[in-house]
C-alpha cells in the first residue's frame, strides 16, 4: 500500500491579512496530481484542515472539492482525516456518514460507550486492499482536549499521562482486531517532546500553554508509522524514522524563507514499512526579505526602489518583509516604505524594525531597584531612561522640548484641579 502523509493545511488562513485562497488551491491541485502520479492508496491528513473552527463557505467548498477531485483521479483512494486544534471537531465530522460510503473517514470527536469507556472501535479504522481484504489498521486519533483522554490516578502530568494512556489503550484494542501480516499505523495532532518549532509554532505555544508535550514512547515501537500534525516544520521525532511531522504545505512565517515544504510518502508491505521519502511542495507565492539583514532606512529605501515593476497580476506578487535599522522613532516609516514600493511587484506584509544593540540594558534586580526608587525620579528622568533603553540613544532635542511642553501643560491642569 502506498501512503501519503500531510497535515496543517490551514485552509482559510490569512498571511498578514492577505487571502491565501490561491495558494491553498494550487497546493490541493498539486496534491491531486501527486496522488495520481504516485499511485497513492491511502491519504492521511493529520489535523488542522481549516485555520479556524468556523471556516467560510468558500474554504469548506475548497476542501470538499478536493476530496471529490482526489477520488476522481484515484478511484480506489482511501482518505483518513483527523481534526486538529484549529478545527471544529463536530463540524468537521458532520458529513461523515455520507463520506464513509466513499472510503473517506473523518475523525474529530472522541466518543465514549454507554459505560463511560472510550470507543476505540471508532478510532481504529480497517484499511482494505483492492481485493477487499483488510491489510492494515490506522489509529486515527484527533487533537485531544480535556476530557478526551483517560484520567491517570496520582499523575503529576495529567495531559501527558492521559494522552499516553489513550494511545496505549487504542493500540491494545487494535491488537485484538488485527491478524498476522496486518500493520498498525497511528495518527496524532499534538506537540511531541523535543520537536523543533517555527516562529508560528512558538506563537501557538503561547496560546496553548507550553506544557502539552508527549514523549516519542507514546507511540508503540511496533506501530509501523506515526503520522503527526500540529508542528509546522517537517521532521522526524526521537530519532525514529517512522515517527514524523509532515509539516505545513504553505509557509506560515518569514522564518521559513529558505525552508522546503513537503509531504511524506512511504509504502507498507505486510507489517513492514519501506521507501520513506519526502516530496517537496511547490511554492505558489514566494517570500521576499529586503534587505536580508537590517540596514539603515536610506539604504533600505534605495534597495526597495530597485525592485522590479509590478507584473500582470499583483495578487501573485511575492510577500515582502522589510528589515530596517532605526536610531529612534520614525513616525513616517510605513509611508516612506509604501512610497518606495509603489508600482513594484511585491506585497508588503511586515516591517521588522530593530534598534542598535543596547549594551546598557539592566538586569531584573536592577530594574526592581529602579522601580523602588521611581518616586525619587522626576518625570523627565523616567522619559529619558525609557528612551535610552528602547533606542540606545539619548532623546533628541526636539522630543525633549515637546516632552517638557506636555509636562508643563499637565502640571498646569493638575494645579487647576
Short mmCIF file of C-alpha atoms in Angstrom, two decimals:
data_model
loop_
_atom_site.label_atom_id
_atom_site.label_comp_id
_atom_site.label_asym_id
_atom_site.label_seq_id
_atom_site.Cartn_x
_atom_site.Cartn_y
_atom_site.Cartn_z
CA UNK A 1 0.00 0.00 0.00
CA UNK A 2 1.36 3.42 -1.00
CA UNK A 3 0.60 6.01 1.68
CA UNK A 4 0.94 9.80 1.69
CA UNK A 5 1.04 11.85 4.91
CA UNK A 6 0.21 15.54 5.11
CA UNK A 7 -1.17 17.92 7.75
CA UNK A 8 -1.74 21.52 8.82
CA UNK A 9 -3.30 22.88 5.64
CA UNK A 10 -4.98 25.77 7.49
CA UNK A 11 -7.39 26.48 4.65
CA UNK A 12 -8.79 29.99 5.09
CA UNK A 13 -5.68 31.38 6.75
CA UNK A 14 -4.65 34.96 6.12
CA UNK A 15 -0.96 35.76 5.76
CA UNK A 16 -0.53 39.18 7.35
CA UNK A 17 -4.10 40.00 6.22
CA UNK A 18 -3.62 38.67 2.67
CA UNK A 19 -6.05 35.99 1.49
CA UNK A 20 -4.29 32.71 0.69
CA UNK A 21 -7.07 31.00 -1.28
CA UNK A 22 -4.94 30.93 -4.44
CA UNK A 23 -2.04 29.27 -2.60
CA UNK A 24 -4.25 26.67 -0.99
CA UNK A 25 -5.93 25.86 -4.28
CA UNK A 26 -2.56 25.47 -6.00
CA UNK A 27 -1.43 23.08 -3.26
CA UNK A 28 -4.59 20.99 -3.47
CA UNK A 29 -4.35 20.82 -7.26
CA UNK A 30 -0.74 19.69 -6.90
CA UNK A 31 -1.75 17.13 -4.26
CA UNK A 32 -4.39 15.59 -6.53
CA UNK A 33 -1.82 15.28 -9.33
CA UNK A 34 0.74 13.79 -6.93
CA UNK A 35 -1.75 11.23 -5.60
CA UNK A 36 -2.35 10.08 -9.18
CA UNK A 37 1.31 10.14 -10.26
CA UNK A 38 2.46 8.26 -7.15
CA UNK A 39 -0.46 5.78 -7.31
CA UNK A 40 -1.30 6.57 -3.69
CA UNK A 41 -3.65 4.14 -1.94
CA UNK A 42 -4.12 6.00 1.35
CA UNK A 43 -4.03 9.71 2.17
CA UNK A 44 -3.51 10.69 5.81
CA UNK A 45 -4.39 14.26 6.83
CA UNK A 46 -3.31 14.77 10.44
CA UNK A 47 -5.35 17.74 11.58
CA UNK A 48 -5.85 21.48 11.06
CA UNK A 49 -7.62 21.16 7.75
CA UNK A 50 -9.03 24.63 8.37
CA UNK A 51 -7.48 27.64 10.07
CA UNK A 52 -10.43 28.27 12.37
CA UNK A 53 -13.39 26.44 13.85
CA UNK A 54 -15.89 28.33 11.72
CA UNK A 55 -14.44 28.27 8.19
CA UNK A 56 -16.00 30.27 5.39
CA UNK A 57 -18.27 28.64 2.83
CA UNK A 58 -15.50 29.11 0.25
CA UNK A 59 -12.99 27.25 2.46
CA UNK A 60 -15.40 24.37 3.07
CA UNK A 61 -16.17 24.15 -0.65
CA UNK A 62 -12.45 24.06 -1.44
CA UNK A 63 -11.94 21.12 0.94
CA UNK A 64 -14.82 19.01 -0.34
CA UNK A 65 -14.00 19.81 -3.95
CA UNK A 66 -10.51 18.47 -3.25
CA UNK A 67 -11.95 15.23 -1.84
CA UNK A 68 -14.09 14.81 -4.93
CA UNK A 69 -11.22 15.54 -7.31
CA UNK A 70 -8.86 13.19 -5.45
CA UNK A 71 -11.30 10.30 -5.75
CA UNK A 72 -11.88 11.02 -9.42
CA UNK A 73 -8.13 10.97 -10.03
CA UNK A 74 -7.59 7.83 -7.93
CA UNK A 75 -10.91 5.95 -7.55
CA UNK A 76 -9.60 3.37 -5.06
CA UNK A 77 -8.07 6.04 -2.79
CA UNK A 78 -8.87 5.81 0.92
CA UNK A 79 -8.68 9.08 2.88
CA UNK A 80 -8.33 9.43 6.65
CA UNK A 81 -8.73 12.93 8.13
CA UNK A 82 -8.38 13.83 11.80
CA UNK A 83 -9.31 17.11 13.45
CA UNK A 84 -6.66 19.48 14.76
CA UNK A 85 -6.85 22.14 17.43
CA UNK A 86 -7.88 24.74 14.82
CA UNK A 87 -10.74 22.60 13.53
CA UNK A 88 -14.22 22.26 14.98
CA UNK A 89 -14.28 18.52 15.71
CA UNK A 90 -18.07 18.21 15.38
CA UNK A 91 -18.29 20.44 12.30
CA UNK A 92 -15.52 18.53 10.53
CA UNK A 93 -17.26 15.24 11.31
CA UNK A 94 -20.77 16.31 10.30
CA UNK A 95 -20.73 14.81 6.75
CA UNK A 96 -19.07 11.61 7.97
CA UNK A 97 -22.00 9.20 7.24
CA UNK A 98 -22.06 10.30 3.61
CA UNK A 99 -18.29 10.35 3.12
CA UNK A 100 -17.64 6.90 4.59
CA UNK A 101 -19.52 5.39 1.64
CA UNK A 102 -16.65 6.76 -0.47
CA UNK A 103 -13.86 5.41 1.75
CA UNK A 104 -13.35 8.82 3.36
CA UNK A 105 -13.11 8.69 7.13
CA UNK A 106 -13.14 11.86 9.25
CA UNK A 107 -12.42 11.56 12.97
CA UNK A 108 -12.89 14.61 15.16
CA UNK A 109 -14.71 13.56 18.31
CA UNK A 110 -13.58 11.09 20.96
CA UNK A 111 -16.71 9.07 21.70
CA UNK A 112 -17.49 7.05 24.80
CA UNK A 113 -19.52 3.90 25.23
CA UNK A 114 -22.60 3.75 27.46
CA UNK A 115 -20.45 2.58 30.37
CA UNK A 116 -18.21 5.64 30.02
CA UNK A 117 -15.28 3.81 28.45
CA UNK A 118 -13.63 5.14 25.31
CA UNK A 119 -14.96 3.89 21.98
CA UNK A 120 -11.75 2.67 20.41
CA UNK A 121 -13.63 0.88 17.64
CA UNK A 122 -14.40 4.27 16.10
CA UNK A 123 -10.76 5.37 16.31
CA UNK A 124 -9.28 2.23 14.75
CA UNK A 125 -10.04 2.12 11.04
CA UNK A 126 -9.52 -1.00 8.92
CA UNK A 127 -7.95 -0.38 5.52
CA UNK A 128 -8.76 -2.73 2.66
CA UNK A 129 -6.70 -3.69 -0.36
CA UNK A 130 -8.10 -3.76 -3.88
CA UNK A 131 -9.44 -7.26 -3.29
CA UNK A 132 -11.42 -6.07 -0.28
CA UNK A 133 -9.21 -7.73 2.33
CA UNK A 134 -8.06 -5.86 5.46
CA UNK A 135 -4.36 -5.18 5.04
CA UNK A 136 -3.67 -2.67 7.82
CA UNK A 137 -5.22 -0.67 10.66
CA UNK A 138 -5.00 3.04 11.35
CA UNK A 139 -5.37 4.51 14.84
CA UNK A 140 -6.93 7.82 13.73
CA UNK A 141 -6.61 9.96 16.85
CA UNK A 142 -7.50 13.67 16.59
CA UNK A 143 -6.35 16.57 18.73
CA UNK A 144 -7.15 15.68 22.32
CA UNK A 145 -8.85 18.23 24.53
CA UNK A 146 -9.53 17.95 28.24
CA UNK A 147 -11.86 15.01 28.81
CA UNK A 148 -10.74 13.27 25.60
CA UNK A 149 -8.18 11.11 27.36
CA UNK A 150 -8.15 8.82 30.45
CA UNK A 151 -7.54 10.23 33.89
CA UNK A 152 -4.42 8.68 35.39
CA UNK A 153 -4.53 8.48 39.19
CA UNK A 154 -1.91 10.43 41.14
CA UNK A 155 -0.42 11.83 37.94
CA UNK A 156 1.71 14.96 38.12
CA UNK A 157 1.30 15.45 34.35
CA UNK A 158 -2.38 14.72 33.65
CA UNK A 159 -2.24 15.68 29.97
CA UNK A 160 0.92 13.77 29.08
CA UNK A 161 0.00 10.67 31.06
CA UNK A 162 -3.59 10.77 29.80
CA UNK A 163 -2.56 11.01 26.14
CA UNK A 164 -0.03 8.21 26.59
CA UNK A 165 -2.73 6.06 28.21
CA UNK A 166 -5.16 6.68 25.36
CA UNK A 167 -2.63 5.71 22.71
CA UNK A 168 -1.69 2.60 24.68
CA UNK A 169 -5.31 1.53 25.09
CA UNK A 170 -6.06 2.24 21.42
CA UNK A 171 -3.06 0.14 20.44
CA UNK A 172 -4.12 -2.72 22.69
CA UNK A 173 -7.61 -2.62 21.21
CA UNK A 174 -6.21 -2.68 17.67
CA UNK A 175 -4.12 -5.72 18.54
CA UNK A 176 -7.36 -7.59 19.32
CA UNK A 177 -8.62 -6.81 15.80
CA UNK A 178 -5.57 -7.26 13.59
CA UNK A 179 -4.48 -10.51 12.03
CA UNK A 180 -0.98 -11.70 11.23
CA UNK A 181 0.51 -9.73 8.37
CA UNK A 182 -1.60 -6.63 9.06
CA UNK A 183 0.29 -3.47 10.02
CA UNK A 184 -0.76 -0.79 12.51
CA UNK A 185 -0.31 2.93 11.79
CA UNK A 186 -1.17 5.86 14.04
CA UNK A 187 -2.16 9.48 13.54
CA UNK A 188 -1.93 12.33 16.03
CA UNK A 189 -2.22 16.09 16.32
CA UNK A 190 -0.06 17.07 19.26
CA UNK A 191 3.25 18.52 20.41
CA UNK A 192 5.88 15.80 20.67
CA UNK A 193 8.71 16.38 23.10
CA UNK A 194 11.89 17.82 21.55
CA UNK A 195 10.09 18.82 18.33
CA UNK A 196 11.77 21.74 16.57
CA UNK A 197 9.29 24.58 16.25
CA UNK A 198 9.00 27.56 13.90
CA UNK A 199 8.17 31.18 14.76
CA UNK A 200 4.49 30.46 14.05
CA UNK A 201 4.59 27.39 16.30
CA UNK A 202 6.12 29.50 19.09
CA UNK A 203 3.18 31.89 18.78
CA UNK A 204 0.75 29.00 19.20
CA UNK A 205 2.65 27.65 22.19
CA UNK A 206 1.95 30.95 23.95
CA UNK A 207 -1.74 30.40 23.30
CA UNK A 208 -1.80 26.76 24.31
CA UNK A 209 0.33 26.93 27.41
CA UNK A 210 3.57 25.13 26.62
CA UNK A 211 3.01 22.15 28.95
CA UNK A 212 1.32 19.84 26.47
CA UNK A 213 4.24 17.71 25.37
CA UNK A 214 4.26 13.94 24.86
CA UNK A 215 7.35 11.70 24.54
CA UNK A 216 8.04 9.57 21.49
CA UNK A 217 7.45 6.49 23.66
CA UNK A 218 3.74 7.36 23.44
CA UNK A 219 3.79 5.55 20.10
CA UNK A 220 4.46 1.83 20.48
CA UNK A 221 7.57 0.64 18.69
CA UNK A 222 5.51 -1.89 16.72
CA UNK A 223 3.43 0.86 15.10
CA UNK A 224 4.99 0.95 11.64
CA UNK A 225 4.40 4.69 11.09
CA UNK A 226 3.03 7.58 13.15
CA UNK A 227 1.69 10.49 11.08
CA UNK A 228 1.79 13.64 13.18
CA UNK A 229 0.41 17.14 12.73
CA UNK A 230 0.46 20.39 14.76
CA UNK A 231 4.13 21.37 14.38
CA UNK A 232 4.63 23.18 11.08
CA UNK A 233 8.19 22.09 10.38
CA UNK A 234 8.66 18.67 8.81
CA UNK A 235 10.84 16.42 10.96
CA UNK A 236 11.33 13.01 12.49
CA UNK A 237 10.92 12.67 16.25
CA UNK A 238 13.13 10.96 18.80
CA UNK A 239 15.50 9.66 16.14
CA UNK A 240 12.76 7.39 14.78
CA UNK A 241 12.39 7.47 11.02
CA UNK A 242 8.79 6.28 11.27
CA UNK A 243 7.51 8.97 13.69
CA UNK A 244 7.17 12.17 11.68
CA UNK A 245 5.62 15.55 11.27
CA UNK A 246 4.89 16.24 7.61
CA UNK A 247 4.87 19.98 8.32
CA UNK A 248 2.58 22.55 6.75
CA UNK A 249 2.43 22.73 2.95
CA UNK A 250 2.43 26.57 2.97
CA UNK A 251 4.87 28.87 4.77
CA UNK A 252 3.45 30.27 7.99
CA UNK A 253 6.10 32.90 8.69
CA UNK A 254 9.20 34.52 7.19
CA UNK A 255 11.35 32.24 9.33
CA UNK A 256 10.53 29.62 6.66
CA UNK A 257 12.09 31.71 3.88
CA UNK A 258 14.57 29.01 2.82
CA UNK A 259 12.59 26.03 4.09
CA UNK A 260 11.25 23.43 1.65
CA UNK A 261 7.68 22.37 2.45
CA UNK A 262 6.79 18.77 1.85
CA UNK A 263 4.54 15.76 2.22
CA UNK A 264 5.79 12.32 3.24
CA UNK A 265 5.25 9.20 1.14
CA UNK A 266 6.01 5.59 2.07
CA UNK A 267 4.94 2.01 1.43
CA UNK A 268 3.70 -0.69 3.77
CA UNK A 269 4.20 -4.30 2.77
CA UNK A 270 2.72 -6.72 5.27
CA UNK A 271 3.87 -5.44 8.65
CA UNK A 272 6.93 -3.65 7.30
CA UNK A 273 7.46 -0.05 6.16
CA UNK A 274 9.71 0.86 3.26
CA UNK A 275 10.64 3.66 0.86
CA UNK A 276 10.01 6.62 3.17
CA UNK A 277 10.57 9.77 1.14
CA UNK A 278 9.80 13.47 1.29
CA UNK A 279 8.11 15.08 -1.71
CA UNK A 280 8.66 18.84 -1.99
CA UNK A 281 5.56 21.02 -2.34
CA UNK A 282 5.94 23.77 -4.97
CA UNK A 283 5.79 27.30 -3.58
CA UNK A 284 2.93 29.23 -5.20
CA UNK A 285 3.78 32.64 -3.72
CA UNK A 286 7.44 33.31 -2.80
CA UNK A 287 8.61 35.12 0.32
CA UNK A 288 10.95 38.06 -0.14
CA UNK A 289 13.00 39.77 2.56
CA UNK A 290 14.61 43.17 1.76
CA UNK A 291 17.29 43.60 2.84
CA UNK A 292 18.45 40.19 4.07
CA UNK A 293 19.61 41.82 7.32
CA UNK A 294 18.56 45.08 8.94
CA UNK A 295 20.04 48.23 7.36
CA UNK A 296 19.68 51.97 7.85
CA UNK A 297 16.49 53.42 6.39
CA UNK A 298 18.14 55.28 3.48
CA UNK A 299 19.82 52.09 2.27
CA UNK A 300 16.60 50.11 2.68
CA UNK A 301 14.58 52.61 0.66
CA UNK A 302 17.21 52.51 -2.10
CA UNK A 303 17.02 48.71 -2.29
CA UNK A 304 13.22 48.80 -2.39
CA UNK A 305 13.25 51.27 -5.26
CA UNK A 306 15.36 48.81 -7.26
CA UNK A 307 12.73 46.05 -7.09
CA UNK A 308 11.15 45.02 -10.43
CA UNK A 309 7.94 46.69 -11.54
CA UNK A 310 4.57 45.06 -10.97
CA UNK A 311 3.67 42.23 -13.34
CA UNK A 312 0.36 41.21 -14.86
CA UNK A 313 -1.21 40.23 -11.54
CA UNK A 314 -0.22 41.86 -8.26
CA UNK A 315 -2.18 39.14 -6.39
CA UNK A 316 0.60 36.71 -7.37
CA UNK A 317 3.44 39.02 -6.30
CA UNK A 318 5.85 37.90 -3.55
CA UNK A 319 5.09 38.65 0.09
CA UNK A 320 7.57 41.27 1.28
CA UNK A 321 9.19 41.67 4.68
CA UNK A 322 11.22 44.86 5.10
CA UNK A 323 14.03 44.91 7.65
CA UNK A 324 15.17 48.31 8.84
CA UNK A 325 17.57 49.56 11.49
CA UNK A 326 16.50 52.78 13.21
CA UNK A 327 18.25 55.01 15.73
CA UNK A 328 15.00 56.39 17.10
CA UNK A 329 11.28 56.78 16.38
CA UNK A 330 10.31 57.14 12.73
CA UNK A 331 6.60 58.07 12.63
CA UNK A 332 6.50 58.18 8.81
CA UNK A 333 8.27 54.83 8.39
CA UNK A 334 5.41 52.91 6.81
CA UNK A 335 4.54 55.79 4.49
CA UNK A 336 8.16 56.01 3.25
CA UNK A 337 8.32 52.28 2.62
CA UNK A 338 4.96 52.19 0.84
CA UNK A 339 6.07 55.09 -1.34
CA UNK A 340 9.30 53.26 -2.23
CA UNK A 341 7.47 50.09 -3.35
CA UNK A 342 4.65 51.81 -5.21
CA UNK A 343 4.38 50.13 -8.61
CA UNK A 344 6.73 47.32 -7.56
CA UNK A 345 5.96 43.62 -7.88
CA UNK A 346 5.67 42.95 -4.14
CA UNK A 347 3.03 42.95 -1.44
CA UNK A 348 4.11 44.47 1.86
CA UNK A 349 3.32 42.16 4.75
CA UNK A 350 5.69 43.09 7.56
CA UNK A 351 8.12 45.80 8.64
CA UNK A 352 10.69 44.38 11.03
CA UNK A 353 12.24 47.27 12.98
CA UNK A 354 15.39 46.89 15.00
CA UNK A 355 17.43 49.37 17.01
CA UNK A 356 21.16 49.37 17.83
CA UNK A 357 22.13 46.82 20.48
CA UNK A 358 21.64 48.34 23.87
CA UNK A 359 24.62 47.35 25.99
CA UNK A 360 23.16 49.25 28.90
CA UNK A 361 20.11 47.04 29.44
CA UNK A 362 19.51 46.50 33.13
CA UNK A 363 19.01 43.10 34.68
CA UNK A 364 15.96 42.09 36.70
CA UNK A 365 17.34 43.06 40.12
CA UNK A 366 18.44 46.48 38.87
CA UNK A 367 15.03 47.04 37.30
CA UNK A 368 13.33 46.26 40.60
CA UNK A 369 15.66 48.65 42.39
CA UNK A 370 14.83 51.37 39.87
CA UNK A 371 11.12 50.72 40.39
CA UNK A 372 11.57 51.06 44.13
CA UNK A 373 13.19 54.46 43.55
CA UNK A 374 10.67 55.56 40.96
CA UNK A 375 9.11 58.03 43.38
CA UNK A 376 12.52 59.69 43.67
CA UNK A 377 12.77 60.32 39.92
CA UNK A 378 11.21 63.29 38.18
CA UNK A 379 9.08 62.65 35.04
CA UNK A 380 11.80 63.75 32.65
CA UNK A 381 14.29 61.27 34.17
CA UNK A 382 11.78 58.44 33.61
CA UNK A 383 11.22 59.56 30.00
CA UNK A 384 14.95 59.85 29.32
CA UNK A 385 15.73 56.42 30.76
CA UNK A 386 12.94 54.70 28.83
CA UNK A 387 14.01 56.32 25.56
CA UNK A 388 17.65 55.39 26.15
CA UNK A 389 16.67 51.80 26.99
CA UNK A 390 14.50 51.37 23.89
CA UNK A 391 16.59 53.15 21.26
CA UNK A 392 20.09 53.04 22.80
CA UNK A 393 20.40 56.75 22.10
CA UNK A 394 19.63 59.87 24.15
CA UNK A 395 16.32 61.55 23.39
CA UNK A 396 16.76 64.16 20.62
CA UNK A 397 16.35 67.84 21.48
CA UNK A 398 13.06 68.19 19.61
CA UNK A 399 11.46 65.43 21.69
CA UNK A 400 12.87 66.88 24.89
CA UNK A 401 11.26 70.24 24.09
CA UNK A 402 7.92 68.58 23.27
CA UNK A 403 8.03 66.44 26.39
CA UNK A 404 8.71 69.44 28.58
CA UNK A 405 5.79 71.30 26.97
CA UNK A 406 3.45 68.38 27.67
CA UNK A 407 4.76 68.07 31.21
CA UNK A 408 4.28 71.78 31.84
CA UNK A 409 0.71 71.64 30.50
CA UNK A 410 -0.06 68.58 32.65
CA UNK A 411 1.22 70.33 35.78
CA UNK A 412 -0.95 73.39 34.92
CA UNK A 413 -4.00 71.14 34.65
CA UNK A 414 -3.14 69.48 37.95
CA UNK A 415 -2.84 72.85 39.64
CA UNK A 416 -6.21 73.94 38.27
CA UNK A 417 -7.90 70.81 39.54
#
